[in-house]
Coordinates of C-alpha atoms (C1' of nucleotides) in Angstrom, one line a residue:
Chain A
M1247 CA -39.9 -134.9 -64.8
P1248 CA -42.1 -136.8 -62.3
R1249 CA -45.7 -135.9 -61.7
A1250 CA -47.2 -134.3 -58.7
R1251 CA -50.0 -136.8 -58.4
L1252 CA -52.6 -134.3 -57.3
T1253 CA -56.3 -135.0 -56.8
P1254 CA -59.2 -132.8 -56.0
L1255 CA -59.0 -134.0 -52.4
S1256 CA -55.3 -133.4 -52.0
V1257 CA -55.6 -129.9 -53.5
T1258 CA -58.5 -129.2 -51.1
E1259 CA -56.6 -130.4 -48.1
A1260 CA -53.6 -128.4 -49.0
G1261 CA -55.8 -125.4 -49.5
A1262 CA -57.4 -125.9 -46.1
A1263 CA -54.1 -126.0 -44.4
L1264 CA -52.9 -122.9 -46.2
I1265 CA -56.1 -120.9 -45.6
D1266 CA -55.6 -121.4 -41.8
E1267 CA -52.0 -120.2 -42.0
I1268 CA -52.5 -117.1 -44.1
G1269 CA -56.1 -116.2 -43.6
F1270 CA -59.3 -116.6 -45.6
E1271 CA -58.9 -113.4 -47.6
N1272 CA -55.2 -114.0 -48.5
L1273 CA -55.6 -117.4 -50.1
S1274 CA -54.3 -117.3 -53.7
M1275 CA -54.0 -119.9 -56.4
G1276 CA -50.3 -119.0 -56.9
L1277 CA -49.5 -119.6 -53.2
L1278 CA -51.3 -122.9 -53.2
A1279 CA -49.6 -124.0 -56.4
E1280 CA -46.2 -123.1 -55.0
R1281 CA -47.0 -125.0 -51.8
L1282 CA -47.8 -128.1 -53.9
G1283 CA -44.7 -127.7 -56.0
V1284 CA -46.6 -127.0 -59.2
K1285 CA -47.5 -124.2 -61.5
T1286 CA -50.7 -122.3 -61.0
P1287 CA -52.7 -123.6 -64.0
A1288 CA -52.1 -127.2 -62.9
L1289 CA -54.7 -126.7 -60.2
Y1290 CA -57.4 -126.2 -62.7
K1291 CA -57.1 -129.8 -63.8
H1292 CA -58.6 -130.7 -60.4
I1293 CA -60.8 -127.9 -59.4
T1294 CA -62.8 -125.6 -61.7
S1295 CA -62.1 -122.2 -60.0
Q1296 CA -60.9 -120.5 -56.9
A1297 CA -64.6 -120.3 -55.8
D1298 CA -64.9 -124.0 -56.3
L1299 CA -61.7 -124.6 -54.2
V1300 CA -63.0 -122.4 -51.3
H1301 CA -66.3 -124.1 -51.4
R1302 CA -64.7 -127.6 -51.2
I1303 CA -62.7 -126.3 -48.3
A1304 CA -65.9 -125.0 -46.7
V1305 CA -67.8 -128.2 -47.1
R1306 CA -65.0 -130.3 -45.7
A1307 CA -64.5 -127.8 -42.8
M1308 CA -68.2 -127.8 -41.9
A1309 CA -68.3 -131.6 -41.8
Q1310 CA -65.3 -131.7 -39.5
F1311 CA -66.8 -129.0 -37.4
A1312 CA -70.0 -131.0 -37.1
D1313 CA -68.0 -134.0 -36.1
A1314 CA -66.1 -132.1 -33.4
I1315 CA -69.3 -130.8 -31.8
R1316 CA -71.1 -134.1 -32.0
D1317 CA -68.1 -135.9 -30.4
A1318 CA -67.9 -133.3 -27.7
I1319 CA -71.6 -133.5 -26.8
Q1320 CA -71.6 -137.3 -27.1
G1321 CA -72.3 -139.0 -23.8
R1322 CA -72.9 -135.8 -21.9
A1323 CA -76.0 -133.9 -20.9
G1324 CA -77.1 -130.6 -19.6
S1325 CA -74.4 -128.2 -18.4
D1326 CA -71.6 -130.7 -19.2
A1327 CA -72.8 -131.1 -22.8
L1328 CA -73.1 -127.3 -23.2
A1329 CA -69.6 -126.7 -21.8
A1330 CA -68.1 -129.5 -23.9
G1331 CA -69.8 -128.4 -27.1
A1332 CA -69.0 -124.8 -26.6
Q1333 CA -65.4 -125.5 -25.9
A1334 CA -65.2 -127.8 -28.9
M1335 CA -66.5 -125.0 -31.1
R1336 CA -64.1 -122.4 -29.7
T1337 CA -61.2 -124.7 -30.1
Y1338 CA -62.1 -125.5 -33.7
V1339 CA -62.4 -121.8 -34.6
L1340 CA -59.1 -121.0 -32.9
E1341 CA -57.3 -123.8 -34.6
H1342 CA -58.9 -123.4 -38.0
P1343 CA -59.8 -119.7 -38.4
G1344 CA -59.5 -119.7 -42.2
Q1345 CA -61.5 -122.9 -42.6
Y1346 CA -64.1 -121.7 -40.2
A1347 CA -64.4 -118.4 -42.1
A1348 CA -64.8 -120.3 -45.3
A1349 CA -67.5 -122.6 -43.8
D1350 CA -69.3 -119.7 -42.3
A1351 CA -69.4 -117.7 -45.5
A1352 CA -70.5 -120.7 -47.5
S1353 CA -73.2 -121.8 -45.1
S1354 CA -75.3 -118.7 -45.5
R1355 CA -75.2 -118.9 -49.3
P1356 CA -75.4 -122.5 -50.5
T1357 CA -74.8 -122.9 -54.2
G1358 CA -78.1 -124.8 -54.6
P1359 CA -80.5 -127.1 -53.0
D1360 CA -78.1 -130.0 -53.3
D1361 CA -75.1 -128.2 -51.9
P1362 CA -73.4 -130.7 -49.6
I1363 CA -72.8 -128.0 -47.1
I1364 CA -76.5 -128.1 -46.2
P1365 CA -76.5 -131.5 -44.5
A1366 CA -73.3 -130.6 -42.7
V1367 CA -74.9 -127.4 -41.3
E1368 CA -77.9 -129.5 -40.4
R1369 CA -75.7 -131.9 -38.4
V1370 CA -74.3 -128.9 -36.5
V1371 CA -77.8 -127.6 -35.7
A1372 CA -79.0 -131.1 -34.7
S1373 CA -76.1 -131.4 -32.2
W1374 CA -77.0 -128.1 -30.6
A1375 CA -80.6 -129.0 -30.6
A1376 CA -79.9 -132.3 -28.9
M1377 CA -77.8 -130.6 -26.3
L1378 CA -80.6 -128.0 -25.6
R1379 CA -83.1 -130.8 -25.2
G1380 CA -81.4 -131.5 -21.9
Y1381 CA -82.8 -128.2 -20.6
H1382 CA -86.4 -129.2 -21.4
L1383 CA -87.3 -125.9 -23.0
D1384 CA -90.8 -125.7 -24.5
S1385 CA -90.8 -125.9 -28.3
G1386 CA -91.4 -122.3 -28.9
Q1387 CA -88.3 -121.2 -27.1
E1388 CA -86.0 -123.9 -28.6
I1389 CA -85.3 -121.9 -31.7
H1390 CA -84.6 -118.7 -29.8
A1391 CA -82.2 -120.5 -27.5
L1392 CA -80.4 -122.1 -30.4
R1393 CA -80.0 -118.8 -32.2
M1394 CA -78.7 -117.2 -29.0
L1395 CA -76.2 -119.9 -28.5
R1396 CA -74.9 -119.8 -32.0
S1397 CA -74.7 -116.0 -31.8
A1398 CA -72.8 -116.0 -28.5
L1399 CA -70.4 -118.8 -29.4
H1400 CA -69.8 -117.6 -33.0
G1401 CA -69.3 -114.0 -31.8
F1402 CA -67.0 -115.0 -29.0
S1403 CA -64.9 -117.4 -31.0
T1404 CA -64.5 -115.2 -34.1
Q1405 CA -63.6 -112.1 -32.1
E1406 CA -61.1 -114.1 -30.1
A1407 CA -59.6 -115.5 -33.2
A1408 CA -59.3 -112.1 -34.7
G1409 CA -57.6 -110.7 -31.7
G1410 CA -60.6 -108.6 -30.7
F1411 CA -60.2 -109.1 -26.9
Q1412 CA -57.4 -106.8 -26.1
I1413 CA -57.9 -105.9 -22.4
D1414 CA -55.6 -108.1 -20.3
A1415 CA -58.2 -110.2 -18.6
S1416 CA -58.2 -114.0 -19.1
V1417 CA -60.1 -114.9 -22.2
D1418 CA -60.5 -118.4 -20.9
D1419 CA -62.2 -117.0 -17.8
S1420 CA -64.5 -114.9 -19.8
F1421 CA -65.5 -117.9 -21.9
T1422 CA -66.2 -120.2 -19.0
W1423 CA -68.1 -117.3 -17.3
M1424 CA -70.2 -116.9 -20.4
I1425 CA -71.0 -120.6 -20.6
S1426 CA -72.0 -120.8 -17.0
F1427 CA -74.1 -117.6 -17.4
L1428 CA -75.9 -119.2 -20.3
D1429 CA -76.3 -122.5 -18.5
R1430 CA -77.8 -120.8 -15.4
G1431 CA -80.2 -118.9 -17.6
L1432 CA -81.3 -122.0 -19.5
Q1433 CA -81.9 -123.8 -16.2
N1434 CA -83.9 -120.9 -14.8
I1435 CA -86.2 -120.9 -17.8
T1436 CA -86.9 -124.6 -17.2
A1437 CA -87.5 -123.9 -13.5
Q1438 CA -89.8 -120.9 -14.2
T1439 CA -91.8 -122.8 -16.8
S1440 CA -92.3 -125.9 -14.8
S1441 CA -93.2 -124.0 -11.6
S1442 CA -95.7 -121.7 -13.4
S1443 CA -97.2 -124.7 -15.2
S1444 CA -97.5 -126.5 -11.9
L1445 CA -99.2 -123.4 -10.4
A1446 CA -101.6 -123.5 -13.3
R1447 CA -102.8 -127.0 -12.4
Chain B
M1122 CA -64.9 -80.4 -69.0
P1123 CA -66.0 -79.4 -65.5
R1124 CA -64.3 -80.9 -62.5
A1125 CA -65.8 -83.4 -60.1
R1126 CA -64.8 -81.5 -57.0
L1127 CA -63.9 -84.5 -54.9
T1128 CA -62.4 -84.4 -51.5
P1129 CA -61.1 -87.2 -49.2
L1130 CA -64.3 -86.9 -47.3
S1131 CA -66.6 -87.1 -50.2
V1132 CA -64.7 -90.1 -51.6
T1133 CA -64.9 -91.8 -48.2
E1134 CA -68.6 -91.1 -47.9
A1135 CA -69.3 -92.5 -51.4
G1136 CA -67.2 -95.5 -50.6
A1137 CA -69.2 -96.0 -47.4
A1138 CA -72.4 -95.9 -49.3
L1139 CA -71.1 -98.3 -51.9
I1140 CA -69.6 -100.8 -49.5
D1141 CA -73.0 -101.2 -47.9
E1142 CA -74.6 -101.9 -51.3
I1143 CA -72.2 -104.3 -52.7
G1144 CA -70.5 -105.8 -49.7
F1145 CA -67.2 -105.3 -48.0
E1146 CA -65.3 -107.8 -50.1
N1147 CA -66.7 -106.5 -53.4
L1148 CA -65.5 -102.9 -53.1
S1149 CA -63.3 -101.9 -55.9
M1150 CA -61.7 -98.7 -57.0
G1151 CA -63.2 -98.9 -60.4
L1152 CA -66.7 -99.2 -59.1
L1153 CA -66.3 -96.3 -56.8
A1154 CA -64.7 -94.1 -59.5
E1155 CA -67.6 -94.9 -61.8
R1156 CA -70.1 -94.0 -59.1
L1157 CA -68.3 -90.7 -58.7
G1158 CA -68.3 -90.0 -62.5
V1159 CA -64.5 -90.1 -62.6
K1160 CA -61.7 -92.4 -63.9
T1161 CA -60.1 -94.7 -61.3
P1162 CA -56.7 -92.9 -60.9
A1163 CA -58.4 -89.7 -59.9
L1164 CA -59.2 -91.3 -56.6
Y1165 CA -55.5 -91.4 -55.7
K1166 CA -55.4 -87.6 -55.6
H1167 CA -57.6 -87.8 -52.4
I1168 CA -56.7 -91.2 -50.8
T1169 CA -53.4 -93.0 -50.9
S1170 CA -54.6 -96.5 -51.5
Q1171 CA -57.6 -98.8 -51.3
A1172 CA -56.5 -99.9 -47.8
D1173 CA -56.5 -96.2 -46.8
L1174 CA -60.0 -95.8 -48.2
V1175 CA -61.3 -98.8 -46.3
H1176 CA -59.6 -97.6 -43.2
R1177 CA -61.2 -94.1 -43.5
I1178 CA -64.6 -95.8 -44.0
A1179 CA -64.0 -97.9 -41.0
V1180 CA -63.0 -95.0 -38.7
R1181 CA -66.1 -93.0 -39.8
A1182 CA -68.3 -96.0 -39.4
M1183 CA -67.0 -96.9 -35.9
A1184 CA -67.6 -93.3 -34.8
Q1185 CA -71.2 -93.3 -36.1
F1186 CA -71.7 -96.6 -34.5
A1187 CA -70.5 -95.3 -31.2
D1188 CA -72.8 -92.3 -31.6
A1189 CA -75.8 -94.6 -32.3
I1190 CA -75.2 -96.7 -29.2
R1191 CA -74.5 -93.7 -26.9
D1192 CA -77.7 -92.0 -28.1
A1193 CA -79.7 -95.2 -27.6
I1194 CA -78.5 -95.7 -24.1
Q1195 CA -78.7 -92.0 -23.2
G1196 CA -81.4 -91.4 -20.6
R1197 CA -82.2 -95.0 -20.0
A1198 CA -81.0 -97.5 -17.4
G1199 CA -81.0 -101.2 -16.7
S1200 CA -83.1 -103.4 -18.9
D1201 CA -84.3 -100.4 -20.9
A1202 CA -80.7 -99.3 -21.7
L1203 CA -79.7 -102.8 -22.6
A1204 CA -82.7 -103.3 -25.0
A1205 CA -82.2 -99.9 -26.6
G1206 CA -78.5 -100.3 -27.0
A1207 CA -78.8 -103.8 -28.4
Q1208 CA -81.5 -102.8 -30.8
A1209 CA -79.4 -99.8 -31.9
M1210 CA -76.4 -102.1 -32.6
R1211 CA -78.6 -104.6 -34.5
T1212 CA -80.1 -101.8 -36.6
Y1213 CA -76.8 -100.3 -37.4
V1214 CA -75.3 -103.6 -38.6
L1215 CA -78.4 -104.4 -40.7
E1216 CA -78.5 -101.0 -42.3
H1217 CA -74.7 -100.7 -42.8
P1218 CA -73.3 -104.3 -43.2
G1219 CA -70.4 -103.3 -45.3
Q1220 CA -69.3 -100.4 -43.0
Y1221 CA -69.7 -102.5 -40.0
A1222 CA -67.6 -105.3 -41.5
A1223 CA -64.9 -102.7 -42.3
A1224 CA -65.1 -101.2 -38.8
D1225 CA -64.9 -104.6 -37.2
A1226 CA -61.9 -105.7 -39.3
A1227 CA -60.1 -102.4 -38.6
S1228 CA -60.8 -102.4 -34.9
S1229 CA -58.8 -105.5 -34.2
R1230 CA -55.8 -104.4 -36.1
P1231 CA -55.2 -100.6 -35.6
T1232 CA -52.6 -99.1 -37.9
G1233 CA -50.7 -97.7 -34.9
P1234 CA -51.0 -96.3 -31.4
D1235 CA -52.5 -93.1 -32.9
D1236 CA -55.1 -94.8 -35.1
P1237 CA -58.3 -92.7 -34.8
I1238 CA -60.3 -95.9 -34.6
I1239 CA -59.0 -96.6 -31.1
P1240 CA -60.9 -93.7 -29.4
A1241 CA -64.0 -94.6 -31.4
V1242 CA -63.8 -98.2 -30.2
E1243 CA -63.2 -97.0 -26.7
R1244 CA -66.4 -94.9 -26.9
V1245 CA -68.3 -98.0 -27.8
V1246 CA -66.9 -100.0 -24.9
A1247 CA -67.5 -97.1 -22.6
S1248 CA -71.2 -97.0 -23.6
W1249 CA -71.6 -100.7 -22.9
A1250 CA -69.8 -100.4 -19.7
A1251 CA -72.0 -97.5 -18.6
M1252 CA -75.0 -99.6 -19.5
L1253 CA -73.8 -102.6 -17.5
R1254 CA -73.1 -100.4 -14.5
G1255 CA -76.9 -100.4 -14.0
Y1256 CA -76.7 -104.0 -13.1
H1257 CA -74.2 -103.4 -10.3
L1258 CA -71.9 -106.3 -11.1
D1259 CA -68.8 -106.5 -9.1
S1260 CA -65.7 -105.3 -10.9
G1261 CA -64.3 -108.8 -11.6
Q1262 CA -67.4 -109.8 -13.6
E1263 CA -67.8 -106.6 -15.6
I1264 CA -65.2 -107.5 -18.2
H1265 CA -66.8 -111.0 -18.7
A1266 CA -70.3 -109.6 -19.0
L1267 CA -69.0 -107.0 -21.5
R1268 CA -67.3 -109.6 -23.6
M1269 CA -70.4 -111.8 -23.5
L1270 CA -72.6 -109.0 -24.6
R1271 CA -70.3 -108.0 -27.5
S1272 CA -70.1 -111.6 -28.5
A1273 CA -73.9 -112.2 -28.5
L1274 CA -74.8 -108.9 -30.2
H1275 CA -72.0 -109.1 -32.7
G1276 CA -72.8 -112.7 -33.5
F1277 CA -76.5 -112.2 -33.8
S1278 CA -76.3 -109.1 -35.9
T1279 CA -73.7 -110.3 -38.3
Q1280 CA -75.4 -113.7 -38.8
E1281 CA -78.7 -112.0 -39.4
A1282 CA -77.1 -109.6 -41.9
A1283 CA -75.5 -112.5 -43.7
G1284 CA -78.8 -114.3 -43.9
G1285 CA -77.7 -116.9 -41.5
F1286 CA -81.1 -117.4 -39.8
Q1287 CA -83.0 -119.5 -42.3
I1288 CA -85.6 -121.3 -40.3
D1289 CA -88.9 -119.5 -40.6
A1290 CA -89.2 -118.2 -37.0
S1291 CA -89.3 -114.5 -36.4
V1292 CA -85.8 -113.1 -36.1
D1293 CA -87.3 -110.2 -34.2
D1294 CA -88.7 -112.5 -31.6
S1295 CA -85.4 -114.3 -31.3
F1296 CA -83.6 -111.1 -30.7
T1297 CA -85.9 -109.8 -28.0
W1298 CA -85.9 -113.2 -26.4
M1299 CA -82.1 -113.1 -26.3
I1300 CA -82.0 -109.7 -24.8
S1301 CA -84.5 -110.5 -22.1
F1302 CA -82.6 -113.7 -21.4
L1303 CA -79.4 -111.7 -21.0
D1304 CA -81.2 -109.1 -18.9
R1305 CA -82.6 -111.7 -16.5
G1306 CA -79.2 -113.4 -16.2
L1307 CA -77.6 -110.1 -15.4
Q1308 CA -80.2 -109.2 -12.8
N1309 CA -79.8 -112.6 -11.2
I1310 CA -76.1 -112.2 -10.8
T1311 CA -76.8 -109.0 -8.9
A1312 CA -79.4 -110.6 -6.8
Q1313 CA -77.1 -113.5 -5.9
T1314 CA -74.2 -111.3 -5.1
S1315 CA -76.1 -108.9 -2.9
S1316 CA -77.9 -111.6 -1.0
S1317 CA -74.7 -113.6 -0.4
S1318 CA -72.9 -110.5 0.7
S1319 CA -75.7 -109.6 3.1
L1320 CA -75.6 -113.1 4.4
A1321 CA -71.8 -112.6 4.9
R1322 CA -72.4 -109.7 7.3
Chain C
dT45 C1' -41.9 -155.5 -74.5
dG46 C1' -43.3 -151.8 -77.2
dC47 C1' -47.4 -148.6 -78.7
dT48 C1' -50.6 -145.6 -77.9
dG49 C1' -54.1 -142.5 -75.8
dT50 C1' -55.3 -139.8 -72.1
dA51 C1' -54.7 -137.6 -67.7
dG52 C1' -52.0 -134.3 -65.8
dG53 C1' -48.6 -131.4 -66.2
dT54 C1' -46.3 -127.1 -68.9
dT55 C1' -45.9 -122.3 -71.2
dA56 C1' -48.3 -118.4 -73.3
dA57 C1' -51.6 -115.1 -73.1
dA58 C1' -56.0 -112.5 -72.1
dG59 C1' -58.6 -109.7 -68.9
dC60 C1' -59.4 -107.4 -64.6
dC61 C1' -57.4 -105.6 -60.5
dG62 C1' -54.6 -101.8 -57.9
dT63 C1' -51.2 -98.5 -58.4
dT64 C1' -47.8 -95.1 -60.4
dA65 C1' -46.0 -91.9 -63.9
dA66 C1' -46.5 -88.5 -67.2
dC67 C1' -49.3 -85.3 -69.0
dC68 C1' -52.9 -81.7 -69.4
dA69 C1' -56.8 -78.6 -68.2
dT70 C1' -59.3 -75.9 -64.8
dG71 C1' -59.9 -72.0 -62.3
dA72 C1' -58.2 -69.1 -58.3
dA73 C1' -54.7 -65.5 -57.1
dG74 C1' -51.9 -61.7 -58.4
Chain D
dC157 C1' -54.3 -61.4 -68.5
dT158 C1' -51.0 -64.4 -66.8
dT159 C1' -49.5 -67.9 -63.9
dC160 C1' -49.3 -72.2 -61.6
dA161 C1' -50.9 -75.6 -58.4
dT162 C1' -54.8 -78.6 -58.0
dG163 C1' -57.3 -82.2 -59.8
dG164 C1' -58.4 -84.4 -63.5
dT165 C1' -56.7 -87.5 -67.8
dT166 C1' -54.3 -91.4 -70.5
dA167 C1' -50.7 -94.9 -70.6
dA168 C1' -48.4 -98.5 -68.6
dC169 C1' -46.7 -102.0 -65.1
dG170 C1' -47.1 -106.0 -62.1
dG171 C1' -50.0 -109.4 -60.0
dC172 C1' -54.1 -111.9 -59.9
dT173 C1' -57.5 -115.6 -61.9
dT174 C1' -58.5 -118.1 -65.8
dT175 C1' -58.3 -120.2 -70.5
dA176 C1' -56.0 -122.1 -74.6
dA177 C1' -52.5 -124.7 -76.7
dC178 C1' -49.1 -127.8 -76.1
dC179 C1' -46.3 -131.6 -74.4
dT180 C1' -45.0 -135.6 -71.5
dA181 C1' -45.5 -139.2 -68.2
dC182 C1' -47.4 -143.5 -67.7
dA183 C1' -51.4 -147.2 -67.6
dG184 C1' -53.4 -150.6 -70.5
dC185 C1' -53.2 -153.4 -74.3
dA186 C1' -51.2 -156.0 -78.6

DNA sequence: TGCTGTAGGTTAAAGCCGTTAACCATGAAG
DNA sequence: CTTCATGGTTAACGGCTTTAACCTACAGCA
């Protein structure tokens, strides 16, 4: 009987593919084992537990998510960077709902100070921060704008992925409308601040 | 041995309290039974399954959530209504994270066309729509604004409840900043539309 | 080439779920 | 006082994660 030649990585990758297909909460060791042509206990030669598996999926997902956003923002600035980054996030969540759910859950409860998800999350935040720098907000408002952006994009993407937008109006239109709304607002902050500071001189 | 005098309602209420304490995904029949001073199978005399229990919790939660938002918006208009409604939502999610998660999950997948969660969701949407009417958006933009609002508030509240805002900047400040950002943006849309329409005359 | 040790599979089994069946006690109605 | 349905109980089943015990493929070395 030939061997399956599994590795921690191949198990994680298969798990990632599976979790997107069947949903975060439906992932089971039995299904994954079956998918890999192996009996359930074989998985424990490569991962220590289901929690470990989900965490590995989450770390890998957050890293790829960070890459996607960095790549989208790369070479763009201002409104273009916002639109591209936002669209990249939305696309990632829609294409990888299970992985995103895993990454999201893991990111708020790291396993420790050396959890590899932490640098991955920081890369995401750094990309958003770099994008926001194009709007020249003053330092006190940066954090607020960042949190608003994450909230709006996370909220929109997850609700869309969950089928939460049921009225028959184009979800694409709503998304681009939201992005341009946020863009206009961010530009106005800049305008107000710079005009009021020039008045103060 | 005296009886526990359970009812579907009392079981649902105890489940609602428990789900907020231990989290949506950690709810178990055994824990709930223990909390009620009863053996697990006794619960099945009042509810048909765990899925049924969660659904009852979700329906009740969505109804209370709808009440909270209606009451907050009641008697206010424009920016005041937005701020009050948004704060009511945030408070509800923070105080009832498990119930909100249940309600959110159930709302996107109703059990059928007569699922009682549907009117409850509609009441929430109606409240937001009534609030937005104060900004006099034209009908095409209403849906987009509504979706944006739900996204931003849902995203912010759930991330805060999950402990997702870890940088030490006041989350309260970020929330009020976001609300006033949204308020300003909504007012500007009105201003632009009415000025351009008056120009068109 | 043949031997051997270990990595990577297997089967068996324990423990915790949700759920159902069979049974029994409470306490309200006649 | 008797009855009997309601609302509890214990027992048991199947599915899940996980561990233990076992076995076999196959890489490295004589």
